[in-house]
Coordinates of C-alpha atoms in Angstrom, one line a residue:
X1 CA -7.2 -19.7 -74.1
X2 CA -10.6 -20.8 -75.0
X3 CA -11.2 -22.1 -71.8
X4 CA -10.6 -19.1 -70.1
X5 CA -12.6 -17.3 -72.0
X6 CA -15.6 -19.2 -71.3
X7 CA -15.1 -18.9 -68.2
X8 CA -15.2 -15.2 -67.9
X9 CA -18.5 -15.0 -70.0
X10 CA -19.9 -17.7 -67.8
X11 CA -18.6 -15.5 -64.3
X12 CA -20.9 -12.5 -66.0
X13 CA -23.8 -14.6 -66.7
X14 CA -23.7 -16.2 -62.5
X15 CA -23.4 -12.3 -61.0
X16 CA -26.5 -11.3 -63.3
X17 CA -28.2 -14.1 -62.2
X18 CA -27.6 -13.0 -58.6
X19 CA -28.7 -9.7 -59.2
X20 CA -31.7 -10.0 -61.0
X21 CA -34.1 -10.0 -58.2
X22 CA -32.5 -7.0 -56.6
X23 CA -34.4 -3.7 -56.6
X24 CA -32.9 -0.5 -57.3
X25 CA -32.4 1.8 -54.2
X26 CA -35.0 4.1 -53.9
X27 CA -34.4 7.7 -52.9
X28 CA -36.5 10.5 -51.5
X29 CA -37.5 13.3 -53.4
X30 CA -35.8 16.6 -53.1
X31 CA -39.1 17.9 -53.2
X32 CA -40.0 15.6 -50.0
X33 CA -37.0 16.4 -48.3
X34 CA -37.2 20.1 -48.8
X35 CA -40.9 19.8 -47.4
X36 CA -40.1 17.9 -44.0
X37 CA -37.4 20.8 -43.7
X38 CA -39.5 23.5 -44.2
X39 CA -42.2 22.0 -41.2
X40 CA -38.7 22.1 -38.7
X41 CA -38.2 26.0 -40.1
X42 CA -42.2 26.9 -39.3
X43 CA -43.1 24.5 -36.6
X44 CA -41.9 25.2 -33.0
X45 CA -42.4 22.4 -29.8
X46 CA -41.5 23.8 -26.5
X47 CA -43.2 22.3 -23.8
X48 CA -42.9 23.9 -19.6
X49 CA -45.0 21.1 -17.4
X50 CA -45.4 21.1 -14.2
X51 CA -44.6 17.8 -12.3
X52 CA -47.0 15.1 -12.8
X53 CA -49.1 16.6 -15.8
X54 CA -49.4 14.8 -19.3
X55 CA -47.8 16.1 -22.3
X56 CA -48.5 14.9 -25.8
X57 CA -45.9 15.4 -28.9
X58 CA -47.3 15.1 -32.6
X59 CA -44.8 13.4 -35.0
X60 CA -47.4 13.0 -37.9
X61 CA -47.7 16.0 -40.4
X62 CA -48.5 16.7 -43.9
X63 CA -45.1 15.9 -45.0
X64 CA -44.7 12.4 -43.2
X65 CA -48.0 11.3 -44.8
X66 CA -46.8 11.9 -48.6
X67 CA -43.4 9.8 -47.0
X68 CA -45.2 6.9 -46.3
X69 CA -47.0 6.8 -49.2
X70 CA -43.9 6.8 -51.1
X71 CA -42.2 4.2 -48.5
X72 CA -45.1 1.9 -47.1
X73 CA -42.6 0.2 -45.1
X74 CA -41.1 3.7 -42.9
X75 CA -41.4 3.6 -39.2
X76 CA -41.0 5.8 -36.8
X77 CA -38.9 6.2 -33.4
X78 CA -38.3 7.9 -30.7
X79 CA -35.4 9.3 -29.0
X80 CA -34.2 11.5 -25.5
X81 CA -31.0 13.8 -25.3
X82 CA -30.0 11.9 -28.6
X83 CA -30.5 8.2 -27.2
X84 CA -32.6 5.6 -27.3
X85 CA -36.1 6.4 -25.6
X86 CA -36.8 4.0 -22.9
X87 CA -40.4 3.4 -23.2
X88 CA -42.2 3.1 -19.0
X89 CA -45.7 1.0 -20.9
X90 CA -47.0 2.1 -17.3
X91 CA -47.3 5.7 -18.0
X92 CA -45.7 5.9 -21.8
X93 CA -48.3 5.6 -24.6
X94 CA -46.7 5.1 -28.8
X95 CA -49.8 5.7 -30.7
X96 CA -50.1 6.5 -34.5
X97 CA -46.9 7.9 -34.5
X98 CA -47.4 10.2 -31.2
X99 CA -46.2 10.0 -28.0
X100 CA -48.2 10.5 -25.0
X101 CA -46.7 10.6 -21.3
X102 CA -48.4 10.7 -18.3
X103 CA -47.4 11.3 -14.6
X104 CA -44.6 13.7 -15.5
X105 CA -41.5 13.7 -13.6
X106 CA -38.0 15.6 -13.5
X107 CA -36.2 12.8 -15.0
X108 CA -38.1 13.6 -18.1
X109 CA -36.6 16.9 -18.6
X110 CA -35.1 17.0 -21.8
X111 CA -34.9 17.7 -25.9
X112 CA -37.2 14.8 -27.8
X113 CA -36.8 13.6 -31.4
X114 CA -39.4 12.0 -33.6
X115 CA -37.3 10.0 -37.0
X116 CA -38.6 8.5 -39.8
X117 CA -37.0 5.3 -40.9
X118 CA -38.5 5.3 -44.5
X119 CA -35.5 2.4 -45.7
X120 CA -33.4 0.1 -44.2
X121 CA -30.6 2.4 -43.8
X122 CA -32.2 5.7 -44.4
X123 CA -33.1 8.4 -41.4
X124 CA -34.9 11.5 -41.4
X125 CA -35.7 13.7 -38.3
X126 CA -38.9 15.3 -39.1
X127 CA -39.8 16.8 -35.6
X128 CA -38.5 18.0 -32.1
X129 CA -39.8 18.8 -28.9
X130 CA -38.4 20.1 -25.9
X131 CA -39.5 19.5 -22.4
X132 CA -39.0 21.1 -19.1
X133 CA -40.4 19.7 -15.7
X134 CA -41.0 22.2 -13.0
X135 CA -40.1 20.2 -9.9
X136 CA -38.1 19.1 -7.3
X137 CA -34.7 17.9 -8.9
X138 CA -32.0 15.8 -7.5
X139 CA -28.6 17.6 -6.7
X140 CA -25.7 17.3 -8.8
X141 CA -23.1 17.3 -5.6
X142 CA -19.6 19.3 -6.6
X143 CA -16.8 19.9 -4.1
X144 CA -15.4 23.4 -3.8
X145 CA -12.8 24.1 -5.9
X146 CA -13.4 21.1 -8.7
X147 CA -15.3 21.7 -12.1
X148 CA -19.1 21.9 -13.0
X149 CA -19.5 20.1 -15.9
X150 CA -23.4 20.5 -17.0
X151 CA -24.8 19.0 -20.5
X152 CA -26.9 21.1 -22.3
X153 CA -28.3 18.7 -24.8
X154 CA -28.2 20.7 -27.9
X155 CA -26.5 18.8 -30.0
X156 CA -29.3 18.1 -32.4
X157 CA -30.8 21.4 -32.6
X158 CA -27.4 22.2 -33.8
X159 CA -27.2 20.4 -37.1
X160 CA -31.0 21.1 -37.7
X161 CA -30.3 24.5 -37.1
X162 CA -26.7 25.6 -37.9
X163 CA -27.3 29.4 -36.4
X164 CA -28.6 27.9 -32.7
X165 CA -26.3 28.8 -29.8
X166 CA -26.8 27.9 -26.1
X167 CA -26.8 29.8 -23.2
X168 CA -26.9 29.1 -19.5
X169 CA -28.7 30.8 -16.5
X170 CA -28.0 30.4 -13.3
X171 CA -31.3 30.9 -10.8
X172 CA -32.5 33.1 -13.5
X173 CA -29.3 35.4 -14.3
X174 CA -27.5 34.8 -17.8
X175 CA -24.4 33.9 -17.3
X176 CA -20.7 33.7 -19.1
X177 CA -21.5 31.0 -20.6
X178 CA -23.4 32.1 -23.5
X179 CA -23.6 32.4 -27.6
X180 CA -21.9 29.0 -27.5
X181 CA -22.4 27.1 -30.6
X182 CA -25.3 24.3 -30.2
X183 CA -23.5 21.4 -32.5
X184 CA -20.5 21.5 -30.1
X185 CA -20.8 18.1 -28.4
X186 CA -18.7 18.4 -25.3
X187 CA -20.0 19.5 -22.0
X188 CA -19.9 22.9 -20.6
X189 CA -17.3 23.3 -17.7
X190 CA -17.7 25.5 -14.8
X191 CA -14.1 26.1 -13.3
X192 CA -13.8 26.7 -9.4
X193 CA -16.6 25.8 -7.9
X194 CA -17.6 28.3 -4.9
X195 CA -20.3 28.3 -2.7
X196 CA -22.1 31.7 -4.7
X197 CA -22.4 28.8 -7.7
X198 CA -24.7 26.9 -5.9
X199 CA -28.3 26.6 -7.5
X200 CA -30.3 26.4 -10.3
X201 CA -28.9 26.1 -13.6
X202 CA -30.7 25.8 -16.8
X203 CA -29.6 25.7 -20.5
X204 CA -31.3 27.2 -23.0
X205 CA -31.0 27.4 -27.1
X206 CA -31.9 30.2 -29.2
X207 CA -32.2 30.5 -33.2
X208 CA -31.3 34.0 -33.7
X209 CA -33.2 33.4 -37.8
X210 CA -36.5 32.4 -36.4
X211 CA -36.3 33.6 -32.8
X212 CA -37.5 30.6 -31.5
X213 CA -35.8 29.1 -28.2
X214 CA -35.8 25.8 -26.2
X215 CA -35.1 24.7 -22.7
X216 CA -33.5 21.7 -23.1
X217 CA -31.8 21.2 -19.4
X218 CA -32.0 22.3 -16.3
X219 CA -29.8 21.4 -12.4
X220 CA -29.6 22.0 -9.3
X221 CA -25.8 22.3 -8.3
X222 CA -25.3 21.7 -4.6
X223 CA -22.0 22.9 -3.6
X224 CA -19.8 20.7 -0.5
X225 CA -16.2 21.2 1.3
X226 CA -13.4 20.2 -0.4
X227 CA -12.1 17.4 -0.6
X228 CA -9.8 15.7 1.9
X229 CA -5.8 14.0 0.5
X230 CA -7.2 10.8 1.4
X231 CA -10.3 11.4 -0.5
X232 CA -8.3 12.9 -3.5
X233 CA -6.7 9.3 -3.2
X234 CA -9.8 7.3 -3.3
X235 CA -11.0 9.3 -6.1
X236 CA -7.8 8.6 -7.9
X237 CA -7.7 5.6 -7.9
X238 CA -11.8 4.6 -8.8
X239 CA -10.9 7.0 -12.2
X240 CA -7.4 5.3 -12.7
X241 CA -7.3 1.7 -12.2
X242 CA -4.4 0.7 -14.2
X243 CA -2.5 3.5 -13.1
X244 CA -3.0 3.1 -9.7
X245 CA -2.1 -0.5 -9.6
X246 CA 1.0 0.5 -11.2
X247 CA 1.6 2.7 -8.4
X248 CA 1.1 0.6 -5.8
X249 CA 3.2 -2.4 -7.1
X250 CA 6.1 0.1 -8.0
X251 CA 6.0 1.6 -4.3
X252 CA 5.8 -1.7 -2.9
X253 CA 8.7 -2.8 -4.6
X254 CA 10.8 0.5 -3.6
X255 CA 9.8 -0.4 -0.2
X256 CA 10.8 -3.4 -0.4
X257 CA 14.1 -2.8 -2.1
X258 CA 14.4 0.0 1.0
X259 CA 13.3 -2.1 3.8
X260 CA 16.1 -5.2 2.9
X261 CA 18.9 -2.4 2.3
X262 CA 17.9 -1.6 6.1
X263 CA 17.4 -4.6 7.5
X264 CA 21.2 -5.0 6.2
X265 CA 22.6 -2.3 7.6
X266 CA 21.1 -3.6 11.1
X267 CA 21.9 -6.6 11.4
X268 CA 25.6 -5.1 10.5
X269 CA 25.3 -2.9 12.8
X270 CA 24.0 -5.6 15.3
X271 CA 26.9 -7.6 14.6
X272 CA 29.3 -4.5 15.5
X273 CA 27.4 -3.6 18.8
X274 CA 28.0 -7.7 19.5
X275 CA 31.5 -7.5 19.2
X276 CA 32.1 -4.2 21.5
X277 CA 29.4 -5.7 23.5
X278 CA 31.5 -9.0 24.1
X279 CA 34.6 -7.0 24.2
X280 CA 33.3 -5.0 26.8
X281 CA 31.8 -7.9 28.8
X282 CA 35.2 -9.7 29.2
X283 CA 37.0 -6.0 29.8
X284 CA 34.0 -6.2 32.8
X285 CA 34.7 -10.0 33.6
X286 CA 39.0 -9.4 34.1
X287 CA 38.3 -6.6 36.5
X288 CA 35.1 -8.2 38.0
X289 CA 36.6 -11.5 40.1
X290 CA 33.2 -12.4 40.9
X291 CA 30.8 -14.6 40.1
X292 CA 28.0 -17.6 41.1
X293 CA 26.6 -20.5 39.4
X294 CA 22.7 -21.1 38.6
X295 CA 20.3 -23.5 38.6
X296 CA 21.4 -24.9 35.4
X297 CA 25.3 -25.3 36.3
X298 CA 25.7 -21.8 34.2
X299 CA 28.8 -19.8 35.5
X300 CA 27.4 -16.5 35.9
X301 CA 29.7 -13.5 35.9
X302 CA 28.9 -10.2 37.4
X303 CA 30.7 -6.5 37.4
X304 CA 31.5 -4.7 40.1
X305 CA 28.5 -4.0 41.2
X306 CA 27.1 -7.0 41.4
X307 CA 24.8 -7.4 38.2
X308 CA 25.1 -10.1 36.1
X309 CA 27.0 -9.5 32.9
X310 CA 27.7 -13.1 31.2
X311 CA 26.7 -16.8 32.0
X312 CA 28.4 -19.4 30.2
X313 CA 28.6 -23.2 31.0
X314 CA 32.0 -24.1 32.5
X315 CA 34.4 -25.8 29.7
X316 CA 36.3 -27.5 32.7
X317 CA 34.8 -31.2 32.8
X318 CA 35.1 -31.4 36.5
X319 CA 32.9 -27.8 36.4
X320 CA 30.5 -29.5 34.6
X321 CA 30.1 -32.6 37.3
X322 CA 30.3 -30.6 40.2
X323 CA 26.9 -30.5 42.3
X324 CA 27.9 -28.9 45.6
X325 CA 29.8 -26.0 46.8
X326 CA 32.9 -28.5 48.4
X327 CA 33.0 -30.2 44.7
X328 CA 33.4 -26.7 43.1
X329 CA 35.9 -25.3 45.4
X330 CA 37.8 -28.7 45.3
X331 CA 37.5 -28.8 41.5
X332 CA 39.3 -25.2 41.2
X333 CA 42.1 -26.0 43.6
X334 CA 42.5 -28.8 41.2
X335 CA 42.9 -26.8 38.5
X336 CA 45.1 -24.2 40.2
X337 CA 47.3 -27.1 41.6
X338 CA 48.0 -28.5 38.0
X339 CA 48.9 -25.0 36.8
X340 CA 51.4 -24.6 39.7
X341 CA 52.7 -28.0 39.1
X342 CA 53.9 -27.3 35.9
X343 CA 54.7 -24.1 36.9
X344 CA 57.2 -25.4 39.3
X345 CA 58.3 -28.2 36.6
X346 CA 59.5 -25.4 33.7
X347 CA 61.2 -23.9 36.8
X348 CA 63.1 -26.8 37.6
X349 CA 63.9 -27.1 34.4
X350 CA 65.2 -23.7 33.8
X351 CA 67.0 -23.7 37.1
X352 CA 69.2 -27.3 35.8
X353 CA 69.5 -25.4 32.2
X354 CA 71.0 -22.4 34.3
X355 CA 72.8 -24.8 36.4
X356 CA 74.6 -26.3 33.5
X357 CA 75.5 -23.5 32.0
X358 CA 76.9 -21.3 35.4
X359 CA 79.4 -24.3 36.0
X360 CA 82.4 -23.0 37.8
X361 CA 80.8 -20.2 39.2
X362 CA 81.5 -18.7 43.1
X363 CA 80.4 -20.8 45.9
X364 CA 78.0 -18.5 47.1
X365 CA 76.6 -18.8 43.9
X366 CA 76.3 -22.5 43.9
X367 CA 74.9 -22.8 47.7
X368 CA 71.8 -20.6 46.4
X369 CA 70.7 -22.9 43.5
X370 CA 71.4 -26.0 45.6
X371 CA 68.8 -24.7 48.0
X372 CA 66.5 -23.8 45.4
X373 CA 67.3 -27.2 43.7
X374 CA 66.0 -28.7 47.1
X375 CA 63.3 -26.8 47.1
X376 CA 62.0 -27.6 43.7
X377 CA 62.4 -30.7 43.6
X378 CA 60.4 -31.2 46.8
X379 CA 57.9 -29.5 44.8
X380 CA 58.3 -31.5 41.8
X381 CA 57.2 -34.9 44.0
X382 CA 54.0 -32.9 44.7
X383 CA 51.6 -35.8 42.2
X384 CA 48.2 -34.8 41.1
X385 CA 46.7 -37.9 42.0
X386 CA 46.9 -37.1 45.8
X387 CA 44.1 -36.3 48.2
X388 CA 43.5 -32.3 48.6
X389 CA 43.2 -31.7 52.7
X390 CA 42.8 -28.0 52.6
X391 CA 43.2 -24.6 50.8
X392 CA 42.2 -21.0 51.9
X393 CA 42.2 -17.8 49.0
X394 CA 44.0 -14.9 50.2
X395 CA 42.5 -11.8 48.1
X396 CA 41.6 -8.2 49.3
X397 CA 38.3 -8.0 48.0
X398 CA 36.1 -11.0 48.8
X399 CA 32.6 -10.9 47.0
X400 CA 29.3 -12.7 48.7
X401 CA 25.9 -12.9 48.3
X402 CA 23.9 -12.8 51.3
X403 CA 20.9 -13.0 49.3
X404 CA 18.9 -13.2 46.2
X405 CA 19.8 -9.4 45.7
X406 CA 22.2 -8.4 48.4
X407 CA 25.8 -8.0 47.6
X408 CA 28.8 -7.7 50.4
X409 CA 32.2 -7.2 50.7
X410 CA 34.6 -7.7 53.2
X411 CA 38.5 -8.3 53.5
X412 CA 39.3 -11.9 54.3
X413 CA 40.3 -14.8 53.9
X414 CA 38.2 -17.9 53.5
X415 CA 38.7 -21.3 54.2
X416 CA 36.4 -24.4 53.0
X417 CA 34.4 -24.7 55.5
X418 CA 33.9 -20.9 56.2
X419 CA 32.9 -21.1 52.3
X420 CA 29.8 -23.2 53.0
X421 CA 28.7 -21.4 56.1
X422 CA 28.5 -18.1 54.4
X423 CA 28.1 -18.3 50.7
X424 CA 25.2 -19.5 49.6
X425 CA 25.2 -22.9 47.8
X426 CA 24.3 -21.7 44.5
X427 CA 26.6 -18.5 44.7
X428 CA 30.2 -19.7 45.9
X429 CA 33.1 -17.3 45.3
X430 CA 34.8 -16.8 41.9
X431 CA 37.6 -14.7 42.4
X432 CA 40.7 -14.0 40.9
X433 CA 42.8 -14.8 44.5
X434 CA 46.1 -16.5 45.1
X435 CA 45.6 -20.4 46.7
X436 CA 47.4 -21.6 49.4
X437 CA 47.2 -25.9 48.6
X438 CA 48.5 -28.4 51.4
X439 CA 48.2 -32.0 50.9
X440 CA 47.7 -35.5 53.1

């Protein structure tokens, strides 16, 4: 307990140690204060130059002389439309508390403010000037149809002097836009822009107690067309950044969502129009009987008219070897004699079978399978290994090329040899006819 108790006392004795060698803060005067207010109240500082004059604004008066002598240490600054003042040392003079500008130009339009920094932290205005420029004065460009949004620069003269209200005039004429309260910060707005809005407006701010005014802005409104959708866009999206990436990744991934949903649905669809297509192409090839073979051994088959519907390569292995017309031709009476041999076996079968199975029957009867016994089993000898002599097609519609793009018909039959003679080598006949074989 004693411990702590000592250290209490001993926490008292380190803070007044610390603050030993600080100074009491010094206030001003009522008196003072009430004197700086009552040279705002009787002085008045409104200055119309023309373009490249000199103007001259007095900060020092009775009542910031007694301030300094009562804070040694005060300084003062300047400030424009409530902001810093960006001194130009080129035409911009500071001197014993005035400020002197040379070279006037439109850019210097404006309401001035001369404060006194008499501590660290404290600020007192103690004199205002305004300034118009007669000149020529950059456009403010508006489109038709947007707002006008003009800044009267008042704000000050508002909490110096409560009462003030601004007004605007527009190429002379007061406007609307009047007895508005000086203090109020925001910007006056001008809805609808129209071409009779275009020209000169100026702001001015009157004390209605002392009758005293000040012109404190002034603009030259140009009006232009409206503004195109594109143009809207733009705008848009320089004011709304965010937002407008948002947009843009949020349509992007609709369309994309959009696009893959179609590209689905085509390639179904593609896959449909296929199948009728193939469908269709073989309805064409069993009622076309025509066909040729290209330059790369394809097996080309065309419709009735002659155009080319399919080409496939040839799953017979003999197809696939074949190099002149003779081979082909030879290879497919090949193939058509192995299908009638086997034809004629299953009959000779199903004649025996029947054979078997009619036992006993009339003689009449019996004569008539014997010959056709005879008959197939002559046919049965036939073997595939012998030597094809000849074979002629017997069809009623016989389909040639003549040329590269000449199709002809004619009713015939053809033999080898003819075959060569009048087809031409890379277009032999593919037909659908019946073969007549004969062997060595």
């Amino acid at each position: 307990m004693l411990i702590s108790i000592q250290g209490k006392n001993m926490w008292k004795y380190v803070k007044k140690y610390k603050n030993r060698n600080k100074k009491k803060k010094m206030k001003m005067p009522n008196t003072m204060y009430n004197s700086i207010k009552e040279s705002l109240n009787t002085t008045h500082h409104a200055f119309i130059k023309e373009a490249g004059m000199g103007v001259e604004f007095e900060c020092e008066t009775i009542a910031t002389r007694s301030v300094f002598r009562m804070f040694p240490r005060g300084t003062y600054r300047w400030t424009l439309n409530d902001g810093p003042l960006t001194m130009e040392p080129e035409r911009m003079v500071f001197r014993m508390g005035d400020l002197v500008i040379q070279g006037l130009r439109t850019t210097d339009t404006g309401l001035y403010s001369c404060r006194l920094h008499y501590t660290e932290r404290e600020i007192i205005t103690v004199a205002v000037f305004s300034l118009y420029v007669k000149g020529e004065y950059d456009p403010i460009e508006v489109n038709e149809g947007r707002s006008i949004r003009l800044e009267c620069n008042a704000y000050l003269l508002g909490i110096l002097y409560p009462a003030a209200a601004k007004e605007w005039y527009h190429n002379g004429d007061k406007t609307s836009l009047q007895d508005i309260p000086a203090r109020n910060k925001h910007r006056d707005v001008i809805e609808d822009a129209s071409p009779k809005r275009e020209g000169n407006w100026t702001c001015v701010v009157y004390n209605p107690y002392t009758k005293k005014s000040w012109t404190t802005a002034f603009y030259y409104v140009k009006i232009l067309p409206p503004l195109t959708v594109f143009e809207l866009i733009l705008e848009y999206v320089r004011n709304n950044v965010k937002n407008s990436i948002l947009i843009m990744v949020g349509f992007f991934s609709v369309v994309m969502v959009i696009s893959s949903i179609f590209i689905d649905m085509v390639d179904k669809k593609k896959k449909q129009q296929d199948k009728i297509a193939s469908k269709i192409q073989y309805k064409l090839l069993e009622d076309s009987g025509c066909g040729f073979y290209d330059n790369e051994d394809n097996l080309c088959y065309t419709d009735k008219d002659g155009k080319v519907v399919v080409c496939e390569k040839p799953e017979d292995e003999n197809e696939k070897g074949a190099t002149s017309l003779a081979d082909k031709v030879k290879n497919a009476g090949k193939a058509a004699l192995e299908k009638t041999k086997n034809l004629i076996e299953g009959s000779e079968a199903g004649s025996n079978t029947s054979k078997n199975l009619k036992e006993g029957s009339e003689a009449g009867s019996n004569s008539k399978s014997s010959t056709g016994d005879d008959e197939n089993k002559n046919a049965a000898d036939v073997s595939t290994t012998q030597t094809l002599d000849s074979f002629s097609y017997e069809d009623d519609t016989i389909c040639s090329y003549t040329g590269d793009d000449t199709v002809s018909f004619h009713d015939d039959s053809l033999s080898e040899s003819s075959c060569e003679e009048s087809f031409c080598e890379r277009r032999p006949l593919l037909s659908l006819p019946k073969y007549h074989v004969t062997f060595r």
